[in-house]
């Protein structure tokens, strides 16, 4: 496997994908074309517009970037892809589309076989065991919450620490993940914006400058530093 | 119908349900017993503990408060209830339980027949046409996202305005609701904490001191003042 699984596409004060420039040059160094999966449609934008955005964001690579929606046969396009980037947006929409077009198994196969994969936000959520720790609104009803299981745990993208000055009574992210653990034993990695996981066959390493917060069922959450391995978290 | 559909059980700096004291004295004035539905389990707490909390919060009413989980036959308990309070927590868990125990129709019937109903947060979300505008994490997979349709629109509980100083790249509430409208034509009422809807057979009125934000498909969002009728929003 050869994946970058990132909390967000964009960090504050920086352009789309700009903070990932160096690791993406490395990830995609041997490919000519990157297949972009635009299904998560952030803000409801079209597949065409989203693919344009991805092309601009990846222009520094000097590679072809092609939207999956442009392909005649989606399954075949995945199976033959040299590299894949799944962009963020709404995880419910993304997962629904993957099931509708029967793309879960093909994606699992090609990623397991080692083609370079980049996921950001919703495109990272789907790499976990299921999508039950997404922050997204359930605007469509997917046939299933199970996802690619590239990771032996779930991630929570855009992980946000509780704001001690907040007067808002909605649940904090930590409370939500605690509720998740009332019904699921799967560990959750709270990935802050600017963090990503580098996944290879041998290891899963936390990258970026920030710590990540780990939630295990029936244990107190704890922090891990960059360069920590997560391969034994399951 | 005779319902209070509240954004939250608790406002900042105040005790559980305290801000609703006057309207609840009125809502429940003619009943002896209130059936509490504890299924949403906020923070994963047990049905027993949650019912204790509801009992304490409603103690000022001097009524019996009984948890639905204590009843032998849930369906019969709903059908024979004098009044119902569904507490907040996780909407996915709540809706799953309502389907598991086949309680959607019985609840629709008794609420339509005019028994007093109080919903807070998740207990309010279920009064909309579907649960697709909940903020909750999808920690369990319900058989369906459709809900009670007491209201001709959806609500977004704990509605939160975008924070102009935020550096966070997760979607704002407004962006999420815009995404909802890419797939659903149902209007959404963003109910801020401290607001509630008073629902009768003839009208739906915004109550509390705050404005609410209305999102209609393909229109710009707009604000409505307290005491505005929402009966024509559908």
Tab-separated table of C-alpha atoms in Angstrom:
chain	number	residue	atom	x	y	z
A	1	UNK	CA	0.000	0.000	0.000
A	2	UNK	CA	1.054	3.536	-0.684
A	3	UNK	CA	-1.422	6.079	0.672
A	4	UNK	CA	-1.635	9.555	2.068
A	5	UNK	CA	-4.740	9.863	4.193
A	6	UNK	CA	-5.143	13.513	5.134
A	7	UNK	CA	-7.463	15.240	7.585
A	8	UNK	CA	-8.142	18.116	5.193
A	9	UNK	CA	-7.279	19.279	1.686
A	10	UNK	CA	-6.553	22.794	2.862
A	11	UNK	CA	-5.098	24.360	5.984
A	12	UNK	CA	-5.869	27.888	7.114
A	13	UNK	CA	-3.982	30.584	5.209
A	14	UNK	CA	-2.794	28.241	2.478
A	15	UNK	CA	-4.017	27.131	-0.978
A	16	UNK	CA	-5.812	23.889	-1.819
A	17	UNK	CA	-3.392	20.954	-1.202
A	18	UNK	CA	-0.417	23.344	-0.863
A	19	UNK	CA	0.686	22.030	2.554
A	20	UNK	CA	0.993	18.519	1.033
A	21	UNK	CA	3.221	19.550	-1.879
A	22	UNK	CA	6.354	17.639	-0.855
A	23	UNK	CA	4.669	14.346	0.136
A	24	UNK	CA	2.527	14.437	-3.029
A	25	UNK	CA	5.582	14.899	-5.264
A	26	UNK	CA	6.931	11.737	-3.640
A	27	UNK	CA	3.603	9.800	-3.697
A	28	UNK	CA	2.906	10.411	-7.376
A	29	UNK	CA	6.490	10.474	-8.679
A	30	UNK	CA	6.129	7.385	-10.898
A	31	UNK	CA	2.704	7.963	-12.422
A	32	UNK	CA	1.507	9.786	-15.537
A	33	UNK	CA	-2.179	10.087	-14.734
A	34	UNK	CA	-4.169	10.546	-11.529
A	35	UNK	CA	-7.803	9.453	-11.452
A	36	UNK	CA	-9.824	11.942	-9.403
A	37	UNK	CA	-13.013	10.760	-7.655
A	38	UNK	CA	-15.213	13.883	-7.363
A	39	UNK	CA	-18.275	12.133	-5.900
A	40	UNK	CA	-18.251	13.846	-2.469
A	41	UNK	CA	-19.242	17.175	-4.109
A	42	UNK	CA	-18.293	19.712	-1.370
A	43	UNK	CA	-20.932	22.421	-1.113
A	44	UNK	CA	-22.890	20.521	-3.770
A	45	UNK	CA	-20.567	21.580	-6.637
A	46	UNK	CA	-20.647	19.574	-9.862
A	47	UNK	CA	-18.249	16.764	-10.710
A	48	UNK	CA	-16.858	18.940	-13.507
A	49	UNK	CA	-16.153	21.946	-11.300
A	50	UNK	CA	-14.671	19.792	-8.564
A	51	UNK	CA	-12.354	18.072	-11.020
A	52	UNK	CA	-11.229	21.480	-12.283
A	53	UNK	CA	-10.347	22.407	-8.706
A	54	UNK	CA	-8.358	19.204	-8.237
A	55	UNK	CA	-6.511	19.804	-11.512
A	56	UNK	CA	-5.506	23.286	-10.390
A	57	UNK	CA	-4.486	22.063	-6.947
A	58	UNK	CA	-2.302	19.319	-8.433
A	59	UNK	CA	-0.922	21.403	-11.316
A	60	UNK	CA	2.525	21.572	-9.633
A	61	UNK	CA	2.887	17.815	-10.277
A	62	UNK	CA	2.728	18.171	-14.078
A	63	UNK	CA	0.581	15.024	-14.352
A	64	UNK	CA	-2.702	14.320	-16.113
A	65	UNK	CA	-5.679	14.541	-13.740
A	66	UNK	CA	-8.901	12.939	-15.019
A	67	UNK	CA	-12.297	12.904	-13.318
A	68	UNK	CA	-13.869	9.482	-12.792
A	69	UNK	CA	-17.215	10.905	-14.004
A	70	UNK	CA	-15.616	11.404	-17.459
A	71	UNK	CA	-14.937	7.693	-17.831
A	72	UNK	CA	-17.356	5.386	-19.598
A	73	UNK	CA	-16.829	2.431	-17.295
A	74	UNK	CA	-16.173	3.500	-13.687
A	75	UNK	CA	-15.153	0.057	-12.461
A	76	UNK	CA	-12.699	-0.469	-15.278
A	77	UNK	CA	-11.312	3.049	-14.750
A	78	UNK	CA	-10.567	2.224	-11.112
A	79	UNK	CA	-9.084	-1.157	-11.992
A	80	UNK	CA	-6.772	0.418	-14.568
A	81	UNK	CA	-5.881	3.561	-12.625
A	82	UNK	CA	-2.217	4.408	-12.126
A	83	UNK	CA	-3.070	6.523	-9.060
A	84	UNK	CA	-6.220	7.731	-7.318
A	85	UNK	CA	-7.220	10.882	-5.438
A	86	UNK	CA	-10.570	10.978	-3.648
A	87	UNK	CA	-11.501	14.514	-2.668
A	88	UNK	CA	-13.453	15.684	0.364
A	89	UNK	CA	-17.048	16.786	0.639
A	90	UNK	CA	-19.970	14.818	1.976
A	91	UNK	CA	-19.099	11.274	3.081
A	92	UNK	CA	-22.716	10.067	2.793
A	93	UNK	CA	-22.864	11.187	-0.838
A	94	UNK	CA	-19.441	9.710	-1.610
A	95	UNK	CA	-20.197	6.331	-0.020
A	96	UNK	CA	-23.634	6.160	-1.688
A	97	UNK	CA	-22.017	6.696	-5.076
A	98	UNK	CA	-19.321	4.091	-4.411
A	99	UNK	CA	-22.045	1.535	-3.609
A	100	UNK	CA	-24.269	2.603	-6.512
A	101	UNK	CA	-21.440	2.049	-8.975
A	102	UNK	CA	-20.138	-1.049	-7.169
A	103	UNK	CA	-16.711	0.466	-6.605
A	104	UNK	CA	-15.892	-0.642	-3.051
A	105	UNK	CA	-14.184	-3.900	-3.988
A	106	UNK	CA	-12.263	-2.481	-6.996
A	107	UNK	CA	-10.951	0.357	-4.821
A	108	UNK	CA	-9.912	-2.060	-2.072
A	109	UNK	CA	-8.107	-4.192	-4.647
A	110	UNK	CA	-6.119	-1.468	-6.358
A	111	UNK	CA	-5.166	0.245	-3.108
A	112	UNK	CA	-4.084	-3.082	-1.597
A	113	UNK	CA	-2.030	-3.727	-4.725
A	114	UNK	CA	-0.075	-0.569	-4.026
A	115	UNK	CA	-1.231	2.082	-6.484
A	116	UNK	CA	-0.682	5.534	-4.962
A	117	UNK	CA	-3.800	6.791	-3.204
A	118	UNK	CA	-4.518	10.242	-1.814
A	119	UNK	CA	-7.568	10.861	0.340
A	120	UNK	CA	-8.577	14.154	1.906
A	121	UNK	CA	-11.403	14.552	4.426
A	122	UNK	CA	-14.310	12.390	3.102
A	123	UNK	CA	-11.775	10.671	0.826
A	124	UNK	CA	-9.879	9.741	3.994
A	125	UNK	CA	-12.946	8.776	6.023
A	126	UNK	CA	-13.653	5.996	3.529
A	127	UNK	CA	-10.268	4.419	4.292
A	128	UNK	CA	-11.439	3.485	7.782
A	129	UNK	CA	-13.439	0.412	8.750
A	130	UNK	CA	-16.699	2.302	8.439
A	131	UNK	CA	-17.992	5.859	8.017
A	132	UNK	CA	-19.577	6.042	11.456
A	133	UNK	CA	-17.135	8.719	12.646
A	134	UNK	CA	-17.710	11.230	9.866
A	135	UNK	CA	-18.707	14.781	10.822
A	136	UNK	CA	-20.894	15.139	7.746
A	137	UNK	CA	-24.626	15.667	7.534
A	138	UNK	CA	-26.576	12.563	6.428
A	139	UNK	CA	-28.093	14.269	3.383
A	140	UNK	CA	-28.513	10.989	1.481
A	141	UNK	CA	-29.040	7.418	2.740
A	142	UNK	CA	-26.225	5.050	1.750
A	143	UNK	CA	-27.001	1.307	1.467
A	144	UNK	CA	-24.320	0.639	4.058
A	145	UNK	CA	-21.932	2.514	6.362
A	146	UNK	CA	-19.032	0.081	5.781
A	147	UNK	CA	-16.075	1.479	3.880
A	148	UNK	CA	-12.722	0.402	2.420
A	149	UNK	CA	-10.966	-0.896	5.559
A	150	UNK	CA	-7.573	0.172	4.282
A	151	UNK	CA	-6.887	1.151	7.909
A	152	UNK	CA	-7.556	-1.171	10.869
A	153	UNK	CA	-9.309	1.726	12.660
A	154	UNK	CA	-11.528	4.707	11.858
A	155	UNK	CA	-10.407	8.251	11.467
A	156	UNK	CA	-12.159	11.445	12.467
A	157	UNK	CA	-11.117	14.044	9.915
A	158	UNK	CA	-10.935	17.754	10.795
A	159	UNK	CA	-10.560	16.727	14.438
A	160	UNK	CA	-11.419	19.702	16.610
A	161	UNK	CA	-10.546	20.143	20.284
A	162	UNK	CA	-13.330	21.315	22.593
A	163	UNK	CA	-13.421	25.107	22.909
A	164	UNK	CA	-13.349	25.874	26.651
A	165	UNK	CA	-14.904	29.305	26.045
A	166	UNK	CA	-17.846	27.979	24.021
A	167	UNK	CA	-21.390	28.538	25.283
A	168	UNK	CA	-22.803	26.145	22.671
A	169	UNK	CA	-24.606	23.056	23.962
A	170	UNK	CA	-24.186	20.832	20.899
A	171	UNK	CA	-21.937	17.827	21.504
A	172	UNK	CA	-18.158	18.247	21.321
A	173	UNK	CA	-16.252	16.005	18.938
A	174	UNK	CA	-14.933	14.036	21.900
A	175	UNK	CA	-18.477	13.429	23.196
A	176	UNK	CA	-19.562	12.218	19.757
A	177	UNK	CA	-16.675	9.756	19.562
A	178	UNK	CA	-17.488	8.573	23.086
A	179	UNK	CA	-21.052	7.904	21.892
A	180	UNK	CA	-19.588	5.996	18.916
A	181	UNK	CA	-17.771	3.760	21.400
A	182	UNK	CA	-21.033	2.876	23.127
A	183	UNK	CA	-21.891	0.937	19.964
A	184	UNK	CA	-18.544	0.207	18.253
A	185	UNK	CA	-15.229	-1.145	19.568
A	186	UNK	CA	-13.150	0.262	16.662
A	187	UNK	CA	-10.396	2.750	17.670
A	188	UNK	CA	-10.675	6.279	16.244
A	189	UNK	CA	-7.780	8.528	15.252
A	190	UNK	CA	-8.707	12.201	15.620
A	191	UNK	CA	-6.641	13.770	12.807
A	192	UNK	CA	-6.235	17.518	13.215
A	193	UNK	CA	-6.117	19.751	10.130
A	194	UNK	CA	-2.523	19.616	8.865
A	195	UNK	CA	-2.003	15.975	9.877
A	196	UNK	CA	-1.984	12.950	7.597
A	197	UNK	CA	-1.266	9.246	7.758
A	198	UNK	CA	1.393	7.723	5.518
A	199	UNK	CA	0.309	4.149	4.852
A	200	UNK	CA	2.586	1.463	3.417
A	201	UNK	CA	2.376	-2.338	3.562
A	202	UNK	CA	4.560	-2.300	6.671
A	203	UNK	CA	3.456	0.725	8.605
A	204	UNK	CA	1.023	3.569	9.281
A	205	UNK	CA	2.833	6.723	10.402
A	206	UNK	CA	1.384	10.019	11.667
A	207	UNK	CA	2.786	12.881	9.592
A	208	UNK	CA	2.624	16.671	9.831
A	209	UNK	CA	3.541	18.926	12.709
A	210	UNK	CA	0.612	18.225	15.018
A	211	UNK	CA	-0.185	15.522	17.510
A	212	UNK	CA	-3.190	13.273	16.892
A	213	UNK	CA	-5.750	12.225	19.498
A	214	UNK	CA	-6.466	8.516	19.869
A	215	UNK	CA	-9.754	7.189	21.158
A	216	UNK	CA	-9.961	3.556	22.150
A	217	UNK	CA	-13.114	1.931	23.446
A	218	UNK	CA	-13.333	2.037	27.253
A	219	UNK	CA	-10.015	3.888	27.583
A	220	UNK	CA	-9.157	7.529	28.167
A	221	UNK	CA	-8.192	9.384	24.982
A	222	UNK	CA	-4.493	10.105	24.539
A	223	UNK	CA	-2.192	12.103	22.273
A	224	UNK	CA	0.489	10.753	19.951
A	225	UNK	CA	3.355	12.719	18.412
A	226	UNK	CA	4.227	12.992	14.706
A	227	UNK	CA	6.217	10.000	13.371
A	228	UNK	CA	4.412	7.632	15.753
A	229	UNK	CA	3.418	4.307	14.199
A	230	UNK	CA	-0.248	3.331	14.347
A	231	UNK	CA	0.129	-0.100	12.798
A	232	UNK	CA	-0.730	-1.856	16.064
A	233	UNK	CA	-3.889	0.167	16.688
A	234	UNK	CA	-6.877	-2.047	15.952
B	1	UNK	CA	-51.434	18.782	17.867
B	2	UNK	CA	-49.838	20.233	20.938
B	3	UNK	CA	-46.051	20.192	20.778
B	4	UNK	CA	-42.998	22.049	21.928
B	5	UNK	CA	-40.121	21.310	19.584
B	6	UNK	CA	-36.996	22.804	21.094
B	7	UNK	CA	-33.505	23.293	19.696
B	8	UNK	CA	-31.870	22.248	22.953
B	9	UNK	CA	-32.755	21.014	26.434
B	10	UNK	CA	-30.344	23.415	28.067
B	11	UNK	CA	-29.111	26.925	27.375
B	12	UNK	CA	-25.748	28.234	28.549
B	13	UNK	CA	-25.678	29.222	32.216
B	14	UNK	CA	-29.007	27.588	33.044
B	15	UNK	CA	-30.170	24.185	34.361
B	16	UNK	CA	-31.608	21.332	32.289
B	17	UNK	CA	-34.970	22.465	30.812
B	18	UNK	CA	-35.037	25.545	33.079
B	19	UNK	CA	-35.525	28.051	30.228
B	20	UNK	CA	-38.689	26.163	29.174
B	21	UNK	CA	-40.338	26.222	32.612
B	22	UNK	CA	-43.317	28.458	31.737
B	23	UNK	CA	-44.224	26.825	28.402
B	24	UNK	CA	-43.873	23.347	29.949
B	25	UNK	CA	-46.224	24.231	32.838
B	26	UNK	CA	-48.747	25.163	30.161
B	27	UNK	CA	-48.042	22.180	27.853
B	28	UNK	CA	-48.408	19.561	30.566
B	29	UNK	CA	-51.049	21.257	32.748
B	30	UNK	CA	-53.749	18.596	32.211
B	31	UNK	CA	-51.690	15.427	32.486
B	32	UNK	CA	-50.693	13.222	35.415
B	33	UNK	CA	-47.912	11.229	33.814
B	34	UNK	CA	-45.274	11.999	31.191
B	35	UNK	CA	-43.742	9.142	29.231
B	36	UNK	CA	-40.032	9.815	28.683
B	37	UNK	CA	-38.278	8.296	25.657
B	38	UNK	CA	-34.598	7.955	26.667
B	39	UNK	CA	-33.418	6.148	23.527
B	40	UNK	CA	-31.094	8.891	22.220
B	41	UNK	CA	-28.669	8.247	25.146
B	42	UNK	CA	-26.582	11.468	25.140
B	43	UNK	CA	-22.918	10.672	25.770
B	44	UNK	CA	-23.920	6.987	25.789
B	45	UNK	CA	-25.585	7.159	29.250
B	46	UNK	CA	-28.028	4.400	30.213
B	47	UNK	CA	-31.791	4.654	29.823
B	48	UNK	CA	-32.078	4.556	33.625
B	49	UNK	CA	-29.666	7.435	34.222
B	50	UNK	CA	-31.182	9.501	31.437
B	51	UNK	CA	-34.677	9.023	32.833
B	52	UNK	CA	-33.414	10.131	36.258
B	53	UNK	CA	-32.107	13.300	34.639
B	54	UNK	CA	-35.457	13.958	32.942
B	55	UNK	CA	-37.284	13.373	36.237
B	56	UNK	CA	-35.092	15.923	37.998
B	57	UNK	CA	-35.439	18.428	35.165
B	58	UNK	CA	-39.228	18.126	35.180
B	59	UNK	CA	-39.612	17.948	38.995
B	60	UNK	CA	-41.075	21.480	39.063
B	61	UNK	CA	-44.153	20.129	37.259
B	62	UNK	CA	-45.086	17.727	40.083
B	63	UNK	CA	-46.034	15.010	37.575
B	64	UNK	CA	-45.066	11.380	37.280
B	65	UNK	CA	-42.249	10.845	34.766
B	66	UNK	CA	-41.800	7.252	33.565
B	67	UNK	CA	-39.122	5.917	31.213
B	68	UNK	CA	-40.360	4.032	28.153
B	69	UNK	CA	-37.684	1.364	28.770
B	70	UNK	CA	-39.474	0.480	32.046
B	71	UNK	CA	-42.642	-0.502	30.181
B	72	UNK	CA	-43.345	-4.080	29.139
B	73	UNK	CA	-44.979	-3.187	25.841
B	74	UNK	CA	-43.420	-0.099	24.225
B	75	UNK	CA	-46.078	0.264	21.529
B	76	UNK	CA	-48.937	0.047	24.008
B	77	UNK	CA	-47.151	2.501	26.317
B	78	UNK	CA	-46.975	5.054	23.503
B	79	UNK	CA	-50.590	4.443	22.483
B	80	UNK	CA	-51.792	4.945	26.054
B	81	UNK	CA	-49.473	7.824	26.976
B	82	UNK	CA	-50.993	11.001	28.387
B	83	UNK	CA	-47.963	13.020	27.298
B	84	UNK	CA	-44.555	12.296	25.788
B	85	UNK	CA	-41.085	13.805	26.131
B	86	UNK	CA	-38.312	12.619	23.810
B	87	UNK	CA	-34.921	13.734	25.063
B	88	UNK	CA	-31.869	14.657	23.005
B	89	UNK	CA	-28.738	12.664	22.315
B	90	UNK	CA	-27.836	10.812	19.149
B	91	UNK	CA	-30.501	10.971	16.420
B	92	UNK	CA	-29.179	7.852	14.649
B	93	UNK	CA	-29.514	5.819	17.842
B	94	UNK	CA	-32.961	7.254	18.594
B	95	UNK	CA	-34.337	6.621	15.096
B	96	UNK	CA	-32.853	3.103	15.014
B	97	UNK	CA	-34.623	2.278	18.274
B	98	UNK	CA	-37.924	3.740	17.054
B	99	UNK	CA	-37.760	1.499	13.972
B	100	UNK	CA	-36.578	-1.562	15.922
B	101	UNK	CA	-39.581	-1.304	18.246
B	102	UNK	CA	-41.967	-0.254	15.464
B	103	UNK	CA	-42.854	3.019	17.184
B	104	UNK	CA	-42.942	5.476	14.265
B	105	UNK	CA	-46.642	5.013	13.437
B	106	UNK	CA	-47.835	4.924	17.087
B	107	UNK	CA	-45.940	8.155	17.797
B	108	UNK	CA	-47.360	9.835	14.699
B	109	UNK	CA	-50.853	8.776	15.759
B	110	UNK	CA	-50.774	9.982	19.344
B	111	UNK	CA	-49.071	13.260	18.471
B	112	UNK	CA	-51.588	13.896	15.664
B	113	UNK	CA	-54.365	13.144	18.137
B	114	UNK	CA	-53.132	15.995	20.302
B	115	UNK	CA	-51.374	14.502	23.300
B	116	UNK	CA	-48.788	16.970	24.607
B	117	UNK	CA	-45.350	16.304	23.130
B	118	UNK	CA	-42.019	17.789	24.108
B	119	UNK	CA	-38.945	17.211	21.967
B	120	UNK	CA	-35.467	18.561	22.603
B	121	UNK	CA	-32.574	18.309	20.134
B	122	UNK	CA	-32.714	14.714	18.719
B	123	UNK	CA	-36.278	14.505	20.090
B	124	UNK	CA	-37.049	17.525	17.905
B	125	UNK	CA	-35.120	16.334	14.847
B	126	UNK	CA	-37.480	13.352	14.602
B	127	UNK	CA	-40.455	15.714	14.215
B	128	UNK	CA	-39.220	16.792	10.783
B	129	UNK	CA	-39.793	14.994	7.502
B	130	UNK	CA	-36.508	13.132	7.811
B	131	UNK	CA	-33.351	13.103	9.919
B	132	UNK	CA	-31.084	14.216	7.107
B	133	UNK	CA	-30.320	17.566	8.778
B	134	UNK	CA	-29.135	16.212	12.116
B	135	UNK	CA	-25.691	17.277	13.362
B	136	UNK	CA	-25.096	13.915	14.999
B	137	UNK	CA	-22.464	11.320	14.222
B	138	UNK	CA	-23.783	8.237	12.373
B	139	UNK	CA	-22.652	5.807	15.084
B	140	UNK	CA	-25.334	3.244	14.210
B	141	UNK	CA	-27.101	2.498	10.888
B	142	UNK	CA	-30.862	3.082	11.044
B	143	UNK	CA	-33.108	1.129	8.624
B	144	UNK	CA	-34.392	4.438	7.278
B	145	UNK	CA	-33.795	8.198	7.657
B	146	UNK	CA	-37.525	9.070	7.493
B	147	UNK	CA	-39.019	10.405	10.695
B	148	UNK	CA	-42.365	11.491	12.167
B	149	UNK	CA	-43.338	14.289	9.727
B	150	UNK	CA	-45.131	16.235	12.448
B	151	UNK	CA	-43.659	19.306	10.757
B	152	UNK	CA	-43.883	19.965	6.989
B	153	UNK	CA	-40.152	20.789	6.981
B	154	UNK	CA	-36.930	19.699	8.679
B	155	UNK	CA	-35.258	21.400	11.567
B	156	UNK	CA	-31.589	21.837	12.283
B	157	UNK	CA	-31.278	21.816	16.069
B	158	UNK	CA	-28.476	23.713	17.861
B	159	UNK	CA	-28.207	25.935	14.796
B	160	UNK	CA	-24.855	27.693	14.861
B	161	UNK	CA	-23.859	30.767	12.865
B	162	UNK	CA	-20.526	30.654	11.051
B	163	UNK	CA	-17.702	32.016	13.206
B	164	UNK	CA	-15.937	34.677	11.093
B	165	UNK	CA	-12.761	34.316	13.179
B	166	UNK	CA	-12.534	30.535	12.764
B	167	UNK	CA	-9.502	29.017	11.065
B	168	UNK	CA	-11.173	25.583	10.893
B	169	UNK	CA	-11.773	24.131	7.430
B	170	UNK	CA	-14.635	21.773	8.327
B	171	UNK	CA	-17.944	22.758	6.737
B	172	UNK	CA	-20.075	25.453	8.398
B	173	UNK	CA	-23.639	24.554	9.284
B	174	UNK	CA	-24.869	26.704	6.396
B	175	UNK	CA	-22.632	24.832	3.923
B	176	UNK	CA	-23.949	21.508	5.206
B	177	UNK	CA	-27.562	22.603	4.756
B	178	UNK	CA	-26.715	23.867	1.265
B	179	UNK	CA	-25.334	20.388	0.489
B	180	UNK	CA	-28.605	18.909	1.851
B	181	UNK	CA	-30.485	21.034	-0.694
B	182	UNK	CA	-28.466	19.543	-3.546
B	183	UNK	CA	-30.358	16.312	-2.851
B	184	UNK	CA	-33.543	17.351	-0.993
B	185	UNK	CA	-36.141	20.082	-1.635
B	186	UNK	CA	-37.433	20.152	1.972
B	187	UNK	CA	-37.070	23.536	3.765
B	188	UNK	CA	-34.892	23.587	6.890
B	189	UNK	CA	-35.457	25.727	9.979
B	190	UNK	CA	-32.174	26.512	11.727
B	191	UNK	CA	-33.293	26.701	15.372
B	192	UNK	CA	-30.785	28.459	17.601
B	193	UNK	CA	-30.319	27.322	21.206
B	194	UNK	CA	-33.084	28.997	23.215
B	195	UNK	CA	-35.638	28.829	20.376
B	196	UNK	CA	-38.536	26.409	20.076
B	197	UNK	CA	-41.539	25.800	17.855
B	198	UNK	CA	-45.030	25.769	19.351
B	199	UNK	CA	-47.076	23.415	17.208
B	200	UNK	CA	-50.879	23.236	17.269
B	201	UNK	CA	-53.392	21.961	14.711
B	202	UNK	CA	-53.677	25.471	13.301
B	203	UNK	CA	-50.201	26.885	13.477
B	204	UNK	CA	-46.462	26.528	13.982
B	205	UNK	CA	-44.983	29.532	15.798
B	206	UNK	CA	-41.342	30.393	16.505
B	207	UNK	CA	-40.903	31.007	20.241
B	208	UNK	CA	-38.053	32.286	22.414
B	209	UNK	CA	-36.077	35.481	22.131
B	210	UNK	CA	-33.955	34.644	19.081
B	211	UNK	CA	-34.544	34.770	15.367
B	212	UNK	CA	-34.441	31.546	13.361
B	213	UNK	CA	-32.696	31.058	10.017
B	214	UNK	CA	-34.730	29.579	7.183
B	215	UNK	CA	-33.172	27.637	4.338
B	216	UNK	CA	-35.279	26.940	1.280
B	217	UNK	CA	-34.003	25.018	-1.717
B	218	UNK	CA	-32.536	27.308	-4.375
B	219	UNK	CA	-33.201	30.466	-2.324
B	220	UNK	CA	-30.973	32.615	-0.148
B	221	UNK	CA	-31.327	31.880	3.565
B	222	UNK	CA	-33.303	34.435	5.584
B	223	UNK	CA	-34.088	35.262	9.207
B	224	UNK	CA	-37.504	35.241	10.868
B	225	UNK	CA	-38.418	36.930	14.149
B	226	UNK	CA	-39.997	35.280	17.212
B	227	UNK	CA	-43.807	34.860	16.924
B	228	UNK	CA	-43.542	34.322	13.152
B	229	UNK	CA	-45.791	31.563	11.802
B	230	UNK	CA	-44.132	28.754	9.869
B	231	UNK	CA	-47.291	26.928	8.905
B	232	UNK	CA	-46.912	27.818	5.233
B	233	UNK	CA	-43.293	26.651	5.009
B	234	UNK	CA	-43.214	23.359	3.136
